[in-house]
């Protein structure tokens, strides 16, 4: 913490928009959280705020745990980059092919096959769900399992077997994920999105623990001289991890707070651009007596 809402808006409004990047997580930030991720919706007013920043010349991108194409279908923003699977997948603006690092890509088929083979009838019967849509991550969800102890017992066996095969295992809330043994966090994702260019201001907006890695990448960019300033914005919700709040420069309230921030940044930037245009016009028009309006008699 330490940056006010107005200071963060002013940082964007005061910069050259071509040298500003606003990167955002999707779930809980651009769209309200839903029980079923497929039901997530980015409301039209939020979409307009993101589009408006783009019209003013600001670079925008989404960095998410979802798959790139899935999130691109939800934002319906074709002129921004969508970085998915915490950075493993990069879909550039207007891109067709998703770019995946070779070290990650070579694990996608073996992991999909391993996940499918281990998802047997006993696991299904107790209500474990497998999300094995490819892309390098097989997720076993046991949150709604009828027998959680039995589910955990079996999933621990599968996890040990995966590790024996050189795969990485990540346990989350109600789930066990099998992944490639490659460090891939939002830190790597942020560098994939922004490295190779210099910025005046870089912004990242996130609501959960993995987003802290995105903040870390922005601060690394400042230390490396790649960005002059970073603004790390946390989104406050009913489940905000204290670490996120501690790592944020500024907290906003919920998805509505994010929309307010983006809209306000756009409005301030547009006003400043209009002000510059007025000053420019005043400087280039020679000041002199104005011609009298036609029809007005001057005595
Ligand atoms: Mg989120």
PDB file of N, CA and C in Angstrom, residues 82-161:
ATOM      1  N   UNK A  82      -3.516 -11.986 -24.877  1.00  0.00           N
ATOM      2  CA  UNK A  82      -4.080 -12.812 -23.814  1.00  0.00           C
ATOM      3  C   UNK A  82      -3.038 -13.851 -23.434  1.00  0.00           C
ATOM      4  N   UNK A  83      -2.529 -13.749 -22.215  1.00  0.00           N
ATOM      5  CA  UNK A  83      -1.506 -14.682 -21.758  1.00  0.00           C
ATOM      6  C   UNK A  83      -2.175 -15.634 -20.765  1.00  0.00           C
ATOM      7  N   UNK A  84      -2.203 -16.912 -21.095  1.00  0.00           N
ATOM      8  CA  UNK A  84      -2.950 -17.879 -20.307  1.00  0.00           C
ATOM      9  C   UNK A  84      -2.077 -18.913 -19.630  1.00  0.00           C
ATOM     10  N   UNK A  85      -2.733 -19.763 -18.830  1.00  0.00           N
ATOM     11  CA  UNK A  85      -2.017 -20.795 -18.070  1.00  0.00           C
ATOM     12  C   UNK A  85      -0.845 -20.194 -17.308  1.00  0.00           C
ATOM     13  N   UNK A  86      -1.065 -19.045 -16.693  1.00  0.00           N
ATOM     14  CA  UNK A  86      -0.065 -18.323 -15.880  1.00  0.00           C
ATOM     15  C   UNK A  86       1.171 -17.929 -16.683  1.00  0.00           C
ATOM     16  N   UNK A  87       1.030 -17.865 -17.989  1.00  0.00           N
ATOM     17  CA  UNK A  87       2.184 -17.425 -18.786  1.00  0.00           C
ATOM     18  C   UNK A  87       2.638 -18.450 -19.803  1.00  0.00           C
ATOM     19  N   UNK A  88       2.158 -19.683 -19.684  1.00  0.00           N
ATOM     20  CA  UNK A  88       2.611 -20.731 -20.611  1.00  0.00           C
ATOM     21  C   UNK A  88       2.080 -20.490 -22.022  1.00  0.00           C
ATOM     22  N   UNK A  89       0.902 -19.851 -22.118  1.00  0.00           N
ATOM     23  CA  UNK A  89       0.296 -19.639 -23.434  1.00  0.00           C
ATOM     24  C   UNK A  89       0.221 -18.144 -23.738  1.00  0.00           C
ATOM     25  N   UNK A  90       0.683 -17.775 -24.929  1.00  0.00           N
ATOM     26  CA  UNK A  90       0.605 -16.365 -25.316  1.00  0.00           C
ATOM     27  C   UNK A  90      -0.114 -16.248 -26.656  1.00  0.00           C
ATOM     28  N   UNK A  91      -1.214 -15.530 -26.631  1.00  0.00           N
ATOM     29  CA  UNK A  91      -1.962 -15.240 -27.855  1.00  0.00           C
ATOM     30  C   UNK A  91      -1.825 -13.741 -28.086  1.00  0.00           C
ATOM     31  N   UNK A  92      -1.044 -13.373 -29.115  1.00  0.00           N
ATOM     32  CA  UNK A  92      -0.769 -11.948 -29.344  1.00  0.00           C
ATOM     33  C   UNK A  92      -1.987 -11.286 -29.986  1.00  0.00           C
ATOM     34  N   UNK A  93      -2.056  -9.941 -29.979  1.00  0.00           N
ATOM     35  CA  UNK A  93      -3.227  -9.268 -30.561  1.00  0.00           C
ATOM     36  C   UNK A  93      -3.447  -9.712 -32.007  1.00  0.00           C
ATOM     37  N   UNK A  94      -4.658 -10.106 -32.313  1.00  0.00           N
ATOM     38  CA  UNK A  94      -4.995 -10.545 -33.664  1.00  0.00           C
ATOM     39  C   UNK A  94      -4.385 -11.889 -34.034  1.00  0.00           C
ATOM     40  N   UNK A  95      -3.734 -12.551 -33.071  1.00  0.00           N
ATOM     41  CA  UNK A  95      -3.027 -13.802 -33.366  1.00  0.00           C
ATOM     42  C   UNK A  95      -3.977 -14.973 -33.547  1.00  0.00           C
ATOM     43  N   UNK A  96      -3.494 -15.971 -34.246  1.00  0.00           N
ATOM     44  CA  UNK A  96      -4.284 -17.178 -34.472  1.00  0.00           C
ATOM     45  C   UNK A  96      -3.684 -18.327 -33.668  1.00  0.00           C
ATOM     46  N   UNK A  97      -2.365 -18.443 -33.735  1.00  0.00           N
ATOM     47  CA  UNK A  97      -1.674 -19.524 -33.030  1.00  0.00           C
ATOM     48  C   UNK A  97      -1.291 -19.090 -31.616  1.00  0.00           C
ATOM     49  N   UNK A  98      -1.445 -20.010 -30.669  1.00  0.00           N
ATOM     50  CA  UNK A  98      -1.008 -19.748 -29.293  1.00  0.00           C
ATOM     51  C   UNK A  98       0.451 -20.166 -29.195  1.00  0.00           C
ATOM     52  N   UNK A  99       1.285 -19.255 -28.697  1.00  0.00           N
ATOM     53  CA  UNK A  99       2.708 -19.552 -28.571  1.00  0.00           C
ATOM     54  C   UNK A  99       2.995 -20.178 -27.196  1.00  0.00           C
ATOM     55  N   UNK A 100       3.633 -21.339 -27.214  1.00  0.00           N
ATOM     56  CA  UNK A 100       3.948 -22.071 -25.979  1.00  0.00           C
ATOM     57  C   UNK A 100       5.453 -22.369 -25.982  1.00  0.00           C
ATOM     58  N   UNK A 101       6.163 -22.083 -24.874  1.00  0.00           N
ATOM     59  CA  UNK A 101       7.603 -22.374 -24.853  1.00  0.00           C
ATOM     60  C   UNK A 101       7.849 -23.872 -25.084  1.00  0.00           C
ATOM     61  N   UNK A 102       8.893 -24.172 -25.823  1.00  0.00           N
ATOM     62  CA  UNK A 102       9.199 -25.556 -26.188  1.00  0.00           C
ATOM     63  C   UNK A 102       9.308 -26.465 -24.954  1.00  0.00           C
ATOM     64  N   UNK A 103       9.972 -25.966 -23.913  1.00  0.00           N
ATOM     65  CA  UNK A 103      10.183 -26.782 -22.709  1.00  0.00           C
ATOM     66  C   UNK A 103       8.862 -27.184 -22.045  1.00  0.00           C
ATOM     67  N   UNK A 104       7.822 -26.360 -22.262  1.00  0.00           N
ATOM     68  CA  UNK A 104       6.491 -26.656 -21.730  1.00  0.00           C
ATOM     69  C   UNK A 104       5.738 -27.562 -22.699  1.00  0.00           C
ATOM     70  N   UNK A 105       5.829 -27.211 -23.989  1.00  0.00           N
ATOM     71  CA  UNK A 105       5.033 -27.898 -25.018  1.00  0.00           C
ATOM     72  C   UNK A 105       5.332 -29.392 -25.072  1.00  0.00           C
ATOM     73  N   UNK A 106       6.569 -29.783 -24.799  1.00  0.00           N
ATOM     74  CA  UNK A 106       6.876 -31.206 -24.947  1.00  0.00           C
ATOM     75  C   UNK A 106       6.235 -32.063 -23.851  1.00  0.00           C
ATOM     76  N   UNK A 107       5.681 -31.420 -22.828  1.00  0.00           N
ATOM     77  CA  UNK A 107       5.005 -32.163 -21.769  1.00  0.00           C
ATOM     78  C   UNK A 107       3.499 -32.251 -21.959  1.00  0.00           C
ATOM     79  N   UNK A 108       2.955 -31.478 -22.896  1.00  0.00           N
ATOM     80  CA  UNK A 108       1.487 -31.396 -22.958  1.00  0.00           C
ATOM     81  C   UNK A 108       0.843 -32.748 -23.299  1.00  0.00           C
ATOM     82  N   UNK A 109       1.365 -33.455 -24.294  1.00  0.00           N
ATOM     83  CA  UNK A 109       0.762 -34.751 -24.664  1.00  0.00           C
ATOM     84  C   UNK A 109       0.959 -35.805 -23.570  1.00  0.00           C
ATOM     85  N   UNK A 110       2.193 -35.965 -23.015  1.00  0.00           N
ATOM     86  CA  UNK A 110       2.351 -36.966 -21.952  1.00  0.00           C
ATOM     87  C   UNK A 110       1.461 -36.703 -20.734  1.00  0.00           C
ATOM     88  N   UNK A 111       1.272 -35.434 -20.364  1.00  0.00           N
ATOM     89  CA  UNK A 111       0.447 -35.129 -19.188  1.00  0.00           C
ATOM     90  C   UNK A 111      -1.031 -35.389 -19.472  1.00  0.00           C
ATOM     91  N   UNK A 112      -1.487 -35.023 -20.661  1.00  0.00           N
ATOM     92  CA  UNK A 112      -2.895 -35.279 -21.018  1.00  0.00           C
ATOM     93  C   UNK A 112      -3.168 -36.779 -20.995  1.00  0.00           C
ATOM     94  N   UNK A 113      -2.219 -37.556 -21.511  1.00  0.00           N
ATOM     95  CA  UNK A 113      -2.390 -39.010 -21.565  1.00  0.00           C
ATOM     96  C   UNK A 113      -2.365 -39.608 -20.153  1.00  0.00           C
ATOM     97  N   UNK A 114      -1.408 -39.155 -19.356  1.00  0.00           N
ATOM     98  CA  UNK A 114      -1.286 -39.651 -17.978  1.00  0.00           C
ATOM     99  C   UNK A 114      -2.562 -39.345 -17.185  1.00  0.00           C
ATOM    100  N   UNK A 115      -3.060 -38.112 -17.312  1.00  0.00           N
ATOM    101  CA  UNK A 115      -4.273 -37.717 -16.581  1.00  0.00           C
ATOM    102  C   UNK A 115      -5.463 -38.572 -16.977  1.00  0.00           C
ATOM    103  N   UNK A 116      -5.638 -38.776 -18.287  1.00  0.00           N
ATOM    104  CA  UNK A 116      -6.785 -39.549 -18.778  1.00  0.00           C
ATOM    105  C   UNK A 116      -6.720 -40.994 -18.287  1.00  0.00           C
ATOM    106  N   UNK A 117      -5.509 -41.553 -18.301  1.00  0.00           N
ATOM    107  CA  UNK A 117      -5.354 -42.962 -17.882  1.00  0.00           C
ATOM    108  C   UNK A 117      -5.634 -43.157 -16.391  1.00  0.00           C
ATOM    109  N   UNK A 118      -5.285 -42.162 -15.569  1.00  0.00           N
ATOM    110  CA  UNK A 118      -5.456 -42.325 -14.123  1.00  0.00           C
ATOM    111  C   UNK A 118      -6.862 -41.977 -13.646  1.00  0.00           C
ATOM    112  N   UNK A 119      -7.631 -41.339 -14.506  1.00  0.00           N
ATOM    113  CA  UNK A 119      -8.989 -40.932 -14.105  1.00  0.00           C
ATOM    114  C   UNK A 119      -9.919 -42.134 -14.276  1.00  0.00           C
ATOM    115  N   UNK A 120      -9.890 -43.011 -13.289  1.00  0.00           N
ATOM    116  CA  UNK A 120     -10.596 -44.284 -13.429  1.00  0.00           C
ATOM    117  C   UNK A 120     -12.011 -44.249 -12.815  1.00  0.00           C
ATOM    118  N   UNK A 121     -12.701 -45.362 -12.956  1.00  0.00           N
ATOM    119  CA  UNK A 121     -14.099 -45.448 -12.498  1.00  0.00           C
ATOM    120  C   UNK A 121     -14.265 -45.126 -11.009  1.00  0.00           C
ATOM    121  N   UNK A 122     -13.394 -45.668 -10.112  1.00  0.00           N
ATOM    122  CA  UNK A 122     -13.582 -45.340  -8.680  1.00  0.00           C
ATOM    123  C   UNK A 122     -13.518 -43.836  -8.406  1.00  0.00           C
ATOM    124  N   UNK A 123     -12.608 -43.126  -9.083  1.00  0.00           N
ATOM    125  CA  UNK A 123     -12.520 -41.670  -8.876  1.00  0.00           C
ATOM    126  C   UNK A 123     -13.795 -40.984  -9.352  1.00  0.00           C
ATOM    127  N   UNK A 124     -14.278 -41.412 -10.509  1.00  0.00           N
ATOM    128  CA  UNK A 124     -15.517 -40.812 -11.047  1.00  0.00           C
ATOM    129  C   UNK A 124     -16.686 -41.060 -10.108  1.00  0.00           C
ATOM    130  N   UNK A 125     -16.735 -42.293  -9.580  1.00  0.00           N
ATOM    131  CA  UNK A 125     -17.892 -42.673  -8.736  1.00  0.00           C
ATOM    132  C   UNK A 125     -17.983 -41.826  -7.463  1.00  0.00           C
ATOM    133  N   UNK A 126     -16.820 -41.383  -6.951  1.00  0.00           N
ATOM    134  CA  UNK A 126     -16.900 -40.567  -5.727  1.00  0.00           C
ATOM    135  C   UNK A 126     -16.949 -39.070  -6.041  1.00  0.00           C
ATOM    136  N   UNK A 127     -17.105 -38.750  -7.328  1.00  0.00           N
ATOM    137  CA  UNK A 127     -17.366 -37.356  -7.691  1.00  0.00           C
ATOM    138  C   UNK A 127     -16.135 -36.499  -7.950  1.00  0.00           C
ATOM    139  N   UNK A 128     -14.972 -37.140  -8.168  1.00  0.00           N
ATOM    140  CA  UNK A 128     -13.797 -36.357  -8.573  1.00  0.00           C
ATOM    141  C   UNK A 128     -13.994 -35.961 -10.037  1.00  0.00           C
ATOM    142  N   UNK A 129     -13.604 -34.739 -10.369  1.00  0.00           N
ATOM    143  CA  UNK A 129     -13.756 -34.247 -11.745  1.00  0.00           C
ATOM    144  C   UNK A 129     -12.364 -33.996 -12.314  1.00  0.00           C
ATOM    145  N   UNK A 130     -12.132 -34.408 -13.554  1.00  0.00           N
ATOM    146  CA  UNK A 130     -10.844 -34.158 -14.207  1.00  0.00           C
ATOM    147  C   UNK A 130     -11.022 -33.085 -15.272  1.00  0.00           C
ATOM    148  N   UNK A 131     -10.233 -32.008 -15.161  1.00  0.00           N
ATOM    149  CA  UNK A 131     -10.172 -31.008 -16.229  1.00  0.00           C
ATOM    150  C   UNK A 131      -8.873 -31.283 -16.968  1.00  0.00           C
ATOM    151  N   UNK A 132      -9.008 -31.904 -18.122  1.00  0.00           N
ATOM    152  CA  UNK A 132      -7.829 -32.351 -18.873  1.00  0.00           C
ATOM    153  C   UNK A 132      -7.953 -31.856 -20.302  1.00  0.00           C
ATOM    154  N   UNK A 133      -8.099 -30.511 -20.421  1.00  0.00           N
ATOM    155  CA  UNK A 133      -8.366 -29.940 -21.733  1.00  0.00           C
ATOM    156  C   UNK A 133      -7.081 -29.691 -22.514  1.00  0.00           C
ATOM    157  N   UNK A 134      -5.976 -30.284 -22.046  1.00  0.00           N
ATOM    158  CA  UNK A 134      -4.710 -30.108 -22.771  1.00  0.00           C
ATOM    159  C   UNK A 134      -4.015 -28.852 -22.304  1.00  0.00           C
ATOM    160  N   UNK A 135      -2.986 -28.460 -23.040  1.00  0.00           N
ATOM    161  CA  UNK A 135      -2.269 -27.244 -22.677  1.00  0.00           C
ATOM    162  C   UNK A 135      -1.273 -27.457 -21.560  1.00  0.00           C
ATOM    163  N   UNK A 136      -1.081 -28.714 -21.129  1.00  0.00           N
ATOM    164  CA  UNK A 136      -0.011 -28.999 -20.178  1.00  0.00           C
ATOM    165  C   UNK A 136      -0.443 -29.168 -18.735  1.00  0.00           C
ATOM    166  N   UNK A 137      -1.734 -28.967 -18.415  1.00  0.00           N
ATOM    167  CA  UNK A 137      -2.165 -29.104 -17.026  1.00  0.00           C
ATOM    168  C   UNK A 137      -3.358 -30.066 -16.954  1.00  0.00           C
ATOM    169  N   UNK A 138      -3.230 -31.074 -16.099  1.00  0.00           N
ATOM    170  CA  UNK A 138      -4.358 -31.972 -15.820  1.00  0.00           C
ATOM    171  C   UNK A 138      -4.782 -31.699 -14.377  1.00  0.00           C
ATOM    172  N   UNK A 139      -6.004 -31.221 -14.191  1.00  0.00           N
ATOM    173  CA  UNK A 139      -6.479 -30.833 -12.851  1.00  0.00           C
ATOM    174  C   UNK A 139      -7.526 -31.806 -12.353  1.00  0.00           C
ATOM    175  N   UNK A 140      -7.249 -32.417 -11.217  1.00  0.00           N
ATOM    176  CA  UNK A 140      -8.216 -33.298 -10.555  1.00  0.00           C
ATOM    177  C   UNK A 140      -8.897 -32.491  -9.439  1.00  0.00           C
ATOM    178  N   UNK A 141     -10.185 -32.246  -9.591  1.00  0.00           N
ATOM    179  CA  UNK A 141     -10.944 -31.474  -8.586  1.00  0.00           C
ATOM    180  C   UNK A 141     -11.658 -32.436  -7.644  1.00  0.00           C
ATOM    181  N   UNK A 142     -11.419 -32.298  -6.337  1.00  0.00           N
ATOM    182  CA  UNK A 142     -12.096 -33.189  -5.383  1.00  0.00           C
ATOM    183  C   UNK A 142     -12.968 -32.426  -4.394  1.00  0.00           C
ATOM    184  N   UNK A 143     -13.205 -31.150  -4.691  1.00  0.00           N
ATOM    185  CA  UNK A 143     -13.985 -30.305  -3.775  1.00  0.00           C
ATOM    186  C   UNK A 143     -15.366 -30.894  -3.500  1.00  0.00           C
ATOM    187  N   UNK A 144     -15.968 -31.469  -4.528  1.00  0.00           N
ATOM    188  CA  UNK A 144     -17.335 -31.981  -4.359  1.00  0.00           C
ATOM    189  C   UNK A 144     -17.374 -33.510  -4.242  1.00  0.00           C
ATOM    190  N   UNK A 145     -16.242 -34.110  -3.904  1.00  0.00           N
ATOM    191  CA  UNK A 145     -16.206 -35.577  -3.798  1.00  0.00           C
ATOM    192  C   UNK A 145     -17.074 -36.043  -2.628  1.00  0.00           C
ATOM    193  N   UNK A 146     -17.772 -37.162  -2.822  1.00  0.00           N
ATOM    194  CA  UNK A 146     -18.642 -37.686  -1.756  1.00  0.00           C
ATOM    195  C   UNK A 146     -17.798 -38.276  -0.629  1.00  0.00           C
ATOM    196  N   UNK A 147     -16.591 -38.771  -0.949  1.00  0.00           N
ATOM    197  CA  UNK A 147     -15.696 -39.344   0.059  1.00  0.00           C
ATOM    198  C   UNK A 147     -14.325 -38.674  -0.120  1.00  0.00           C
ATOM    199  N   UNK A 148     -14.129 -37.567   0.583  1.00  0.00           N
ATOM    200  CA  UNK A 148     -12.914 -36.772   0.371  1.00  0.00           C
ATOM    201  C   UNK A 148     -11.652 -37.546   0.769  1.00  0.00           C
ATOM    202  N   UNK A 149     -11.748 -38.326   1.861  1.00  0.00           N
ATOM    203  CA  UNK A 149     -10.577 -39.084   2.329  1.00  0.00           C
ATOM    204  C   UNK A 149     -10.137 -40.086   1.266  1.00  0.00           C
ATOM    205  N   UNK A 150     -11.107 -40.795   0.674  1.00  0.00           N
ATOM    206  CA  UNK A 150     -10.776 -41.783  -0.368  1.00  0.00           C
ATOM    207  C   UNK A 150     -10.195 -41.077  -1.591  1.00  0.00           C
ATOM    208  N   UNK A 151     -10.763 -39.921  -1.925  1.00  0.00           N
ATOM    209  CA  UNK A 151     -10.273 -39.164  -3.085  1.00  0.00           C
ATOM    210  C   UNK A 151      -8.823 -38.745  -2.853  1.00  0.00           C
ATOM    211  N   UNK A 152      -8.546 -38.219  -1.659  1.00  0.00           N
ATOM    212  CA  UNK A 152      -7.184 -37.749  -1.356  1.00  0.00           C
ATOM    213  C   UNK A 152      -6.177 -38.884  -1.379  1.00  0.00           C
ATOM    214  N   UNK A 153      -6.606 -40.032  -0.843  1.00  0.00           N
ATOM    215  CA  UNK A 153      -5.724 -41.201  -0.800  1.00  0.00           C
ATOM    216  C   UNK A 153      -5.290 -41.579  -2.220  1.00  0.00           C
ATOM    217  N   UNK A 154      -6.257 -41.670  -3.097  1.00  0.00           N
ATOM    218  CA  UNK A 154      -5.966 -42.066  -4.483  1.00  0.00           C
ATOM    219  C   UNK A 154      -5.179 -40.965  -5.215  1.00  0.00           C
ATOM    220  N   UNK A 155      -5.543 -39.721  -4.982  1.00  0.00           N
ATOM    221  CA  UNK A 155      -4.856 -38.620  -5.685  1.00  0.00           C
ATOM    222  C   UNK A 155      -3.403 -38.503  -5.229  1.00  0.00           C
ATOM    223  N   UNK A 156      -3.138 -38.845  -3.970  1.00  0.00           N
ATOM    224  CA  UNK A 156      -1.738 -38.795  -3.493  1.00  0.00           C
ATOM    225  C   UNK A 156      -0.907 -39.858  -4.223  1.00  0.00           C
ATOM    226  N   UNK A 157      -1.529 -41.010  -4.453  1.00  0.00           N
ATOM    227  CA  UNK A 157      -0.824 -42.067  -5.206  1.00  0.00           C
ATOM    228  C   UNK A 157      -0.514 -41.590  -6.627  1.00  0.00           C
ATOM    229  N   UNK A 158      -1.520 -40.967  -7.241  1.00  0.00           N
ATOM    230  CA  UNK A 158      -1.334 -40.484  -8.619  1.00  0.00           C
ATOM    231  C   UNK A 158      -0.258 -39.392  -8.642  1.00  0.00           C
ATOM    232  N   UNK A 159      -0.280 -38.520  -7.635  1.00  0.00           N
ATOM    233  CA  UNK A 159       0.714 -37.433  -7.564  1.00  0.00           C
ATOM    234  C   UNK A 159       2.126 -38.003  -7.453  1.00  0.00           C
ATOM    235  N   UNK A 160       2.283 -39.039  -6.612  1.00  0.00           N
ATOM    236  CA  UNK A 160       3.611 -39.634  -6.429  1.00  0.00           C
ATOM    237  C   UNK A 160       4.089 -40.262  -7.735  1.00  0.00           C
ATOM    238  N   UNK A 161       3.160 -40.889  -8.425  1.00  0.00           N
ATOM    239  CA  UNK A 161       3.503 -41.527  -9.696  1.00  0.00           C
ATOM    240  C   UNK A 161       3.909 -40.463 -10.733  1.00  0.00           C
TER     241      UNK A 161
END
